Short mmCIF file of C-alpha atoms and ligand atoms in Angstrom, two decimals:
data_model
loop_
_atom_site.label_atom_id
_atom_site.label_comp_id
_atom_site.label_asym_id
_atom_site.label_seq_id
_atom_site.Cartn_x
_atom_site.Cartn_y
_atom_site.Cartn_z
CA MET A 10 -15.94 12.84 -22.86
CA ILE A 11 -16.78 11.39 -20.02
CA GLU A 12 -19.26 12.85 -17.44
CA LEU A 13 -19.99 11.17 -14.01
CA GLU A 14 -23.46 12.79 -12.38
CA GLY A 15 -23.95 12.11 -8.94
CA VAL A 16 -22.52 8.49 -9.05
CA HIS A 17 -22.96 6.20 -6.24
CA VAL A 18 -21.43 2.55 -5.58
CA ARG A 19 -22.45 0.48 -2.88
CA HIS A 20 -21.64 -3.16 -2.42
CA ARG A 21 -22.83 -5.48 0.01
CA ALA A 22 -20.77 -6.17 2.53
CA ARG A 23 -18.55 -9.46 2.59
CA SER A 24 -18.99 -9.49 6.29
CA GLY A 25 -23.04 -9.05 8.00
CA GLY A 26 -25.16 -11.45 9.90
CA LEU A 27 -27.94 -13.57 8.12
CA PHE A 28 -30.19 -11.37 8.46
CA HIS A 29 -28.97 -8.09 8.63
CA ARG A 30 -26.31 -7.41 5.88
CA ASP A 31 -24.71 -3.81 5.71
CA SER A 32 -24.00 -2.43 2.41
CA VAL A 33 -20.46 -0.39 1.72
CA HIS A 34 -20.24 3.30 0.29
CA ALA A 35 -17.17 2.33 -2.03
CA LEU A 36 -18.58 5.36 -4.14
CA THR A 37 -20.91 8.35 -2.86
CA ASP A 38 -22.14 10.93 -5.12
CA ALA A 39 -19.28 11.19 -7.60
CA THR A 40 -19.85 14.16 -10.31
CA LEU A 41 -16.69 14.55 -12.62
CA ARG A 42 -15.32 15.26 -15.97
CA VAL A 43 -12.98 14.10 -18.44
CA GLY A 44 -12.18 15.89 -21.15
CA GLN A 45 -10.54 15.02 -24.59
CA GLY A 46 -6.94 14.65 -24.51
CA GLU A 47 -7.15 15.73 -20.87
CA ILE A 48 -4.90 13.96 -18.06
CA VAL A 49 -7.05 13.68 -14.47
CA GLY A 50 -5.67 13.05 -11.55
CA LEU A 51 -7.19 10.57 -8.79
CA VAL A 52 -5.95 10.37 -5.36
CA GLY A 53 -6.65 9.20 -1.84
CA GLU A 54 -5.50 6.87 0.32
CA SER A 55 -5.92 2.76 0.55
CA GLY A 56 -9.98 1.62 0.16
CA CYS A 57 -11.30 5.42 -0.33
CA GLY A 58 -12.78 3.80 -3.97
CA LYS A 59 -9.99 4.91 -6.95
CA SER A 60 -10.33 1.38 -8.38
CA THR A 61 -14.22 1.75 -7.73
CA LEU A 62 -14.11 5.16 -9.59
CA ALA A 63 -12.19 3.31 -12.51
CA ARG A 64 -14.17 0.49 -13.17
CA VAL A 65 -17.23 2.92 -13.45
CA LEU A 66 -15.09 5.30 -15.91
CA THR A 67 -13.91 1.77 -17.93
CA GLY A 68 -17.96 0.65 -17.68
CA LEU A 69 -17.10 -2.26 -15.97
CA GLN A 70 -18.86 -1.27 -12.85
CA LYS A 71 -22.79 0.23 -13.37
CA PRO A 72 -23.35 2.96 -11.20
CA THR A 73 -25.58 2.02 -8.22
CA GLU A 74 -27.50 5.43 -8.93
CA GLY A 75 -26.32 8.36 -10.93
CA ARG A 76 -25.19 8.57 -14.66
CA MET A 77 -22.44 7.76 -16.33
CA LEU A 78 -22.53 9.52 -20.10
CA PHE A 79 -19.74 8.80 -22.70
CA ARG A 80 -20.17 11.70 -25.29
CA GLY A 81 -23.02 13.20 -23.75
CA GLU A 82 -25.08 9.68 -23.71
CA ASP A 83 -26.13 7.25 -20.61
CA LEU A 84 -23.41 4.30 -21.30
CA TRP A 85 -26.19 2.52 -19.61
CA GLU A 86 -28.88 2.65 -21.65
CA MET A 87 -27.23 2.18 -24.88
CA PRO A 88 -27.91 -1.21 -25.97
CA ALA A 89 -25.15 -3.95 -24.83
CA ALA A 90 -23.97 -4.29 -28.26
CA ARG A 91 -22.89 -0.82 -28.68
CA ARG A 92 -21.50 -0.11 -25.35
CA ARG A 93 -18.84 -3.07 -26.07
CA GLN A 94 -18.31 -1.81 -29.29
CA GLU A 95 -18.34 2.18 -29.13
CA PHE A 96 -17.10 2.76 -25.61
CA GLY A 97 -14.95 -0.67 -25.17
CA SER A 98 -13.02 0.52 -27.77
CA SER A 99 -12.59 3.92 -26.56
CA VAL A 100 -11.59 3.37 -23.30
CA GLY A 101 -8.33 1.25 -22.42
CA VAL A 102 -7.69 0.17 -18.81
CA VAL A 103 -4.34 -0.41 -17.45
CA PHE A 104 -4.57 -1.86 -13.85
CA GLN A 105 -2.30 -2.04 -10.87
CA ASP A 106 -0.42 -5.60 -10.73
CA PRO A 107 0.61 -6.95 -14.37
CA ALA A 108 1.36 -10.08 -12.69
CA THR A 109 -2.41 -10.63 -12.78
CA ALA A 110 -3.84 -8.75 -15.08
CA LEU A 111 -2.16 -10.48 -18.26
CA ASN A 112 -3.10 -14.55 -18.91
CA PRO A 113 -0.47 -16.15 -17.85
CA ARG A 114 -0.75 -18.94 -20.49
CA MET A 115 -1.16 -16.29 -23.60
CA PRO A 116 2.06 -15.41 -24.87
CA VAL A 117 2.42 -11.70 -25.89
CA GLY A 118 1.30 -11.85 -29.29
CA ARG A 119 -2.18 -13.43 -28.44
CA ILE A 120 -2.35 -11.27 -25.75
CA LEU A 121 -2.12 -8.25 -28.04
CA ARG A 122 -4.12 -9.61 -30.71
CA ASP A 123 -7.01 -10.81 -28.56
CA PRO A 124 -9.01 -7.15 -28.21
CA LEU A 125 -8.19 -6.90 -32.27
CA ASP A 126 -9.95 -10.42 -33.10
CA VAL A 127 -12.78 -9.64 -30.81
CA HIS A 128 -13.47 -6.04 -32.35
CA ARG A 129 -12.84 -7.71 -35.98
CA ARG A 130 -10.00 -5.02 -36.90
CA GLY A 131 -8.95 -5.80 -40.16
CA THR A 132 -7.42 -8.95 -41.74
CA VAL A 133 -5.34 -11.41 -40.25
CA ARG A 134 -1.90 -9.93 -41.48
CA GLU A 135 -2.95 -6.15 -40.51
CA ARG A 136 -3.70 -7.49 -36.77
CA GLU A 137 -0.25 -9.50 -36.97
CA GLU A 138 0.86 -5.84 -38.44
CA ARG A 139 -0.38 -4.16 -35.28
CA VAL A 140 0.62 -6.16 -32.48
CA GLU A 141 4.04 -5.81 -33.93
CA GLU A 142 3.55 -1.77 -33.96
CA LEU A 143 2.33 -1.78 -30.56
CA LEU A 144 5.49 -3.55 -29.58
CA ASP A 145 7.42 -0.98 -31.10
CA LEU A 146 5.14 1.70 -29.53
CA VAL A 147 5.99 0.61 -25.85
CA GLY A 148 9.58 -0.27 -26.54
CA LEU A 149 9.65 -3.75 -26.35
CA PRO A 150 11.69 -5.73 -29.10
CA GLY A 151 9.88 -7.72 -31.63
CA HIS A 152 10.50 -11.41 -29.98
CA THR A 153 8.79 -10.68 -26.71
CA VAL A 154 5.79 -11.53 -28.71
CA ARG A 155 6.46 -15.28 -28.51
CA SER A 156 6.73 -14.59 -24.85
CA LEU A 157 4.52 -15.76 -21.91
CA PRO A 158 4.30 -12.93 -19.29
CA GLY A 159 5.28 -15.47 -16.49
CA ARG A 160 9.26 -14.56 -18.29
CA LEU A 161 9.06 -10.83 -18.43
CA SER A 162 9.98 -8.37 -15.61
CA GLY A 163 7.81 -6.46 -14.07
CA GLY A 164 8.39 -2.99 -15.76
CA GLN A 165 8.10 -5.45 -19.24
CA ARG A 166 4.80 -6.51 -18.51
CA GLN A 167 3.36 -3.53 -17.40
CA ARG A 168 4.38 -2.51 -20.99
CA VAL A 169 2.60 -5.57 -22.60
CA ALA A 170 -0.46 -4.00 -20.32
CA ILE A 171 -0.07 -0.58 -21.62
CA ALA A 172 0.44 -2.09 -25.20
CA ARG A 173 -3.38 -4.09 -25.06
CA ALA A 174 -5.03 -1.25 -23.47
CA LEU A 175 -3.70 1.00 -26.76
CA ALA A 176 -4.95 -1.82 -29.25
CA LEU A 177 -7.84 -0.39 -29.97
CA GLU A 178 -6.41 3.01 -30.43
CA PRO A 179 -8.58 4.44 -27.59
CA GLU A 180 -9.30 8.25 -26.89
CA LEU A 181 -8.82 7.57 -23.18
CA ILE A 182 -6.30 5.08 -21.09
CA VAL A 183 -7.50 4.89 -17.16
CA ALA A 184 -4.68 3.80 -15.62
CA ASP A 185 -4.80 2.40 -12.01
CA GLU A 186 -2.02 2.65 -9.94
CA PRO A 187 0.05 1.39 -12.83
CA THR A 188 3.24 1.66 -11.16
CA SER A 189 2.70 0.80 -7.56
CA ALA A 190 3.53 -2.89 -8.41
CA LEU A 191 6.71 -1.93 -9.92
CA ASP A 192 10.50 -1.77 -8.66
CA VAL A 193 11.37 1.83 -7.77
CA SER A 194 13.89 1.83 -10.45
CA VAL A 195 11.44 1.31 -13.08
CA ARG A 196 8.65 3.11 -11.88
CA ALA A 197 10.12 6.43 -13.99
CA GLN A 198 10.45 4.31 -17.10
CA VAL A 199 6.60 3.39 -16.82
CA LEU A 200 5.38 6.91 -16.11
CA ASN A 201 7.98 8.55 -18.76
CA LEU A 202 6.15 6.01 -21.28
CA LEU A 203 2.67 6.96 -20.77
CA MET A 204 3.87 10.72 -20.93
CA ASP A 205 4.99 10.20 -23.85
CA LEU A 206 2.08 8.10 -25.76
CA ARG A 207 -0.07 10.65 -24.05
CA ALA A 208 1.94 13.56 -26.30
CA ARG A 209 2.52 11.17 -28.95
CA LEU A 210 -1.11 10.08 -29.50
CA GLY A 211 -3.26 13.09 -27.99
CA LEU A 212 -4.94 10.55 -25.17
CA GLY A 213 -6.64 11.50 -22.37
CA MET A 214 -5.83 10.02 -19.14
CA VAL A 215 -7.15 9.25 -15.57
CA PHE A 216 -4.22 8.31 -13.35
CA ILE A 217 -4.85 6.69 -10.46
CA SER A 218 -2.21 6.72 -7.61
CA HIS A 219 -2.34 6.88 -3.57
CA ASP A 220 0.79 9.22 -3.86
CA ILE A 221 -0.13 12.99 -4.84
CA GLN A 222 3.36 14.26 -5.30
CA THR A 223 3.40 11.76 -8.26
CA VAL A 224 0.78 12.75 -9.83
CA ARG A 225 0.32 16.70 -9.52
CA TYR A 226 3.39 17.30 -12.32
CA LEU A 227 1.39 14.51 -14.56
CA SER A 228 -2.13 15.84 -14.33
CA ASP A 229 -4.03 18.57 -15.91
CA ARG A 230 -6.78 18.21 -13.14
CA LEU A 231 -6.57 16.52 -9.76
CA ALA A 232 -9.37 15.32 -8.03
CA VAL A 233 -9.02 14.12 -4.20
CA LEU A 234 -11.46 11.16 -2.79
CA TYR A 235 -12.01 10.58 1.02
CA LEU A 236 -13.93 8.16 1.99
CA GLY A 237 -15.67 7.37 -1.33
CA ARG A 238 -16.50 10.91 -1.79
CA ILE A 239 -15.04 13.45 -3.90
CA VAL A 240 -14.15 16.03 -1.55
CA GLU A 241 -11.92 18.25 -3.75
CA GLN A 242 -11.39 19.11 -7.21
CA GLY A 243 -9.85 21.58 -9.85
CA ALA A 244 -6.70 22.22 -12.08
CA ALA A 245 -3.65 20.42 -10.60
CA SER A 246 -1.80 23.45 -10.29
CA THR A 247 -4.00 25.30 -7.94
CA VAL A 248 -5.06 22.09 -5.98
CA ALA A 249 -1.15 21.04 -5.23
CA SER A 250 -0.43 24.69 -4.53
CA ALA A 251 -3.23 26.32 -2.60
CA PRO A 252 -5.44 23.27 -1.41
CA ALA A 253 -8.62 24.09 0.07
CA HIS A 254 -9.47 20.77 1.79
CA PRO A 255 -7.26 19.96 5.25
CA TYR A 256 -7.35 16.38 3.73
CA THR A 257 -5.75 17.28 0.42
CA GLU A 258 -3.22 19.56 2.66
CA ALA A 259 -2.54 16.15 5.01
CA LEU A 260 -2.02 14.23 1.39
CA LEU A 261 0.38 17.16 0.17
CA SER A 262 2.39 17.39 3.38
CA ALA A 263 2.87 13.66 3.99
CA THR A 264 5.34 13.05 0.74
CA PRO A 265 8.10 16.01 1.30
CA SER A 266 8.33 18.03 -1.42
CA LEU A 267 11.69 19.07 -2.63
CA LEU A 268 10.48 22.89 -3.65
CA THR A 269 8.46 23.65 -0.65
CA ASP A 270 9.17 23.41 3.22
CA THR A 271 5.56 22.32 4.75
CA GLU A 272 5.10 20.80 7.86
CA ARG A 273 4.01 17.35 8.08
CA ILE A 274 0.58 16.94 9.32
CA VAL A 275 0.10 13.74 10.67
CA LEU A 276 -3.80 12.38 10.80
CA THR A 277 -4.54 11.13 14.17
CA GLY A 278 -7.98 9.28 14.93
CA PRO A 279 -9.36 6.18 13.49
CA VAL A 280 -10.00 5.55 9.43
CA PRO A 281 -14.07 5.56 9.35
CA SER A 282 -15.43 2.45 7.68
CA ALA A 283 -16.85 2.51 4.36
CA THR A 284 -19.68 0.41 5.89
CA ASN A 285 -20.94 3.04 8.29
CA PRO A 286 -19.32 6.26 7.68
CA PRO A 287 -19.75 9.06 9.50
CA THR A 288 -22.74 11.63 9.31
CA GLY A 289 -21.49 15.13 8.11
CA CYS A 290 -17.94 15.32 6.57
CA PRO A 291 -16.75 11.88 6.34
CA PHE A 292 -13.03 13.33 7.35
CA ARG A 293 -14.18 15.21 10.32
CA THR A 294 -13.16 12.31 12.59
CA ARG A 295 -9.41 13.46 11.79
CA CYS A 296 -9.43 16.52 10.92
CA TRP A 297 -7.78 19.19 13.08
CA LYS A 298 -10.55 21.52 12.29
CA ALA A 299 -13.59 20.07 12.66
CA GLU A 300 -16.19 21.55 14.63
CA ASP A 301 -19.73 20.67 15.69
CA ASP A 302 -21.16 22.03 12.20
CA CYS A 303 -18.84 19.37 10.60
CA ALA A 304 -21.10 16.82 11.52
CA THR A 305 -24.46 17.73 10.39
CA ALA A 306 -24.34 17.33 6.86
CA PHE A 307 -21.85 16.45 3.93
CA PRO A 308 -20.72 20.24 2.86
CA ALA A 309 -21.83 21.60 -0.44
CA ALA A 310 -19.25 22.43 -3.10
CA THR A 311 -18.08 25.49 -2.60
CA GLU A 312 -16.20 27.33 -6.33
CA GLY A 313 -13.40 29.75 -6.07
CA GLY A 314 -10.20 30.75 -7.46
CA GLY A 315 -11.23 29.46 -11.07
CA GLY A 316 -10.66 26.42 -13.55
CA GLY A 317 -13.04 24.68 -11.67
CA HIS A 318 -11.96 24.75 -8.33
CA GLN A 319 -14.16 23.25 -6.02
CA TRP A 320 -14.25 21.76 -2.48
CA HIS A 321 -16.81 20.14 0.16
CA CYS A 322 -15.57 21.97 2.94
CA VAL A 323 -16.67 24.45 6.11
CA HIS A 324 -13.51 25.20 7.13
CA PRO A 325 -11.49 25.40 4.35
CA GLN A 326 -7.64 26.93 3.89
CA PRO A 327 -7.44 30.30 4.22
CA ALA A 328 -6.29 30.98 1.09
CA ALA A 329 -9.03 29.54 -0.58
CA ALA A 330 -11.64 30.69 1.45
CA LEU A 331 -11.07 33.82 0.56
CA SER A 332 -11.35 32.61 -3.43
CA ALA A 333 -14.78 31.31 -2.46
CA THR A 334 -17.18 32.77 -4.83
CA HIS A 335 -20.30 30.73 -4.37
CA THR A 336 -21.74 27.75 -2.88
CA ARG A 337 -23.80 25.53 -4.74
CA SER A 338 -26.07 23.46 -2.51
CA THR A 339 -26.41 19.69 -3.08
CA SER A 340 -28.83 17.04 -1.96
N1 ATP B 30 -16.98 -5.78 -4.85
C1 ATP B 30 -16.79 -5.71 -3.36
N2 ATP B 30 -17.68 -6.23 -2.43
C2 ATP B 30 -17.37 -5.44 -1.19
N3 ATP B 30 -16.84 -4.16 -0.91
C3 ATP B 30 -15.88 -3.94 -2.05
C4 ATP B 30 -16.09 -4.22 -3.01
N4 ATP B 30 -15.18 -3.56 -3.68
C5 ATP B 30 -14.72 -3.09 -3.09
N5 ATP B 30 -15.06 -2.72 -1.81
C6 ATP B 30 -14.78 -1.77 -0.92
O1 ATP B 30 -15.28 -0.45 -1.21
C7 ATP B 30 -14.30 0.26 -1.04
C8 ATP B 30 -13.45 1.00 -1.60
O2 ATP B 30 -12.72 -0.19 -2.38
P1 ATP B 30 -11.75 0.07 -3.86
O3 ATP B 30 -10.99 -1.08 -4.08
O4 ATP B 30 -12.38 0.85 -4.43
O5 ATP B 30 -10.61 0.96 -2.94
P2 ATP B 30 -9.01 1.78 -3.63
O6 ATP B 30 -8.83 3.59 -3.33
O7 ATP B 30 -8.91 1.41 -5.02
O8 ATP B 30 -8.15 1.03 -2.60
P3 ATP B 30 -6.54 0.88 -3.04
O9 ATP B 30 -5.61 1.95 -2.59
O10 ATP B 30 -6.06 0.10 -1.72
O11 ATP B 30 -6.72 -0.17 -4.29
C9 ATP B 30 -13.59 -0.37 0.27
O12 ATP B 30 -13.86 -0.54 1.61
C10 ATP B 30 -13.68 -1.55 -0.51
O13 ATP B 30 -13.38 -2.60 0.81
MG1 MG B 31 -7.19 0.16 -5.51
#
């Protein structure tokens, strides 16, 4: 449904002198596919470019370079009206913090009706029915329709945000850390709701989190981001059980799993800056396996093990190294 081909996003740095303005490499050469009805988990630590990638996937951010294809067509070469109508109604987005994502002065009913009004869906009566249906779908009582977001709990607000994302019956929901601003006690409820909706509506989903343990069981495929680069991707079960990239290994070991007894890998060394990323592999400054060859060029994609598993590392974990079938050269 969506394909990113060599997508870069560079921002002007907020700091920097008058004559010299650095650029922030928020996303570098990202290639990713999201199939119909598929759940793609996107993981990486703070500042690695997850939200930037979410903004690209939802059409809020135009790539500085590279292409974003929607059903095989370049989104940014479509006439603006078609982009808004066709793409805008096919992809819904749920942001991290429901407190800022919802207009505090609008009652829930209007928040949910807004996309229906903008896209002129059905009659006024039908729109009202759809609002009731949406509340029901996310498990909120009918009287919520008159509430202001400020009167709701965090979990209820996130349900409203999810209902709004579903208003136009999208095929894909991009959820950018949808539970990280919520109390631990309601996180599981919101996750369960998303998975239940996915099963009932056959939605595709891009699920973003800094916690690989949360995402691995929900996703069909996983992509791991480090400093603006997708360093590994593949079937979730493969990436999580036989990671190739040392960074993925470190992420997996950071949160203890109940099932496996892994030794915790503590990363040392400075977190490099996205304004001035290191040459070669961006992870080499913190990687315990790094050698001189890691500094020369960003490693080409190596594929192995099937299921589209690929990684960018010249010293991968041994199991993956054995399964490697071929290395594609990249620019
Ligand atoms: N509009 C902008 N102008 C300048 N720099 C930006 C802008 N937006 C993002 N960045 C920078 O781009 C990089 C990636 O940011 P992004 O928000 O995508 O990361 P993230 O993975 O979502 O982080 P978090 O987990 O904290 O939400 C960061 O270094 C960030 O400071
Ligand atoms: Mg973010």
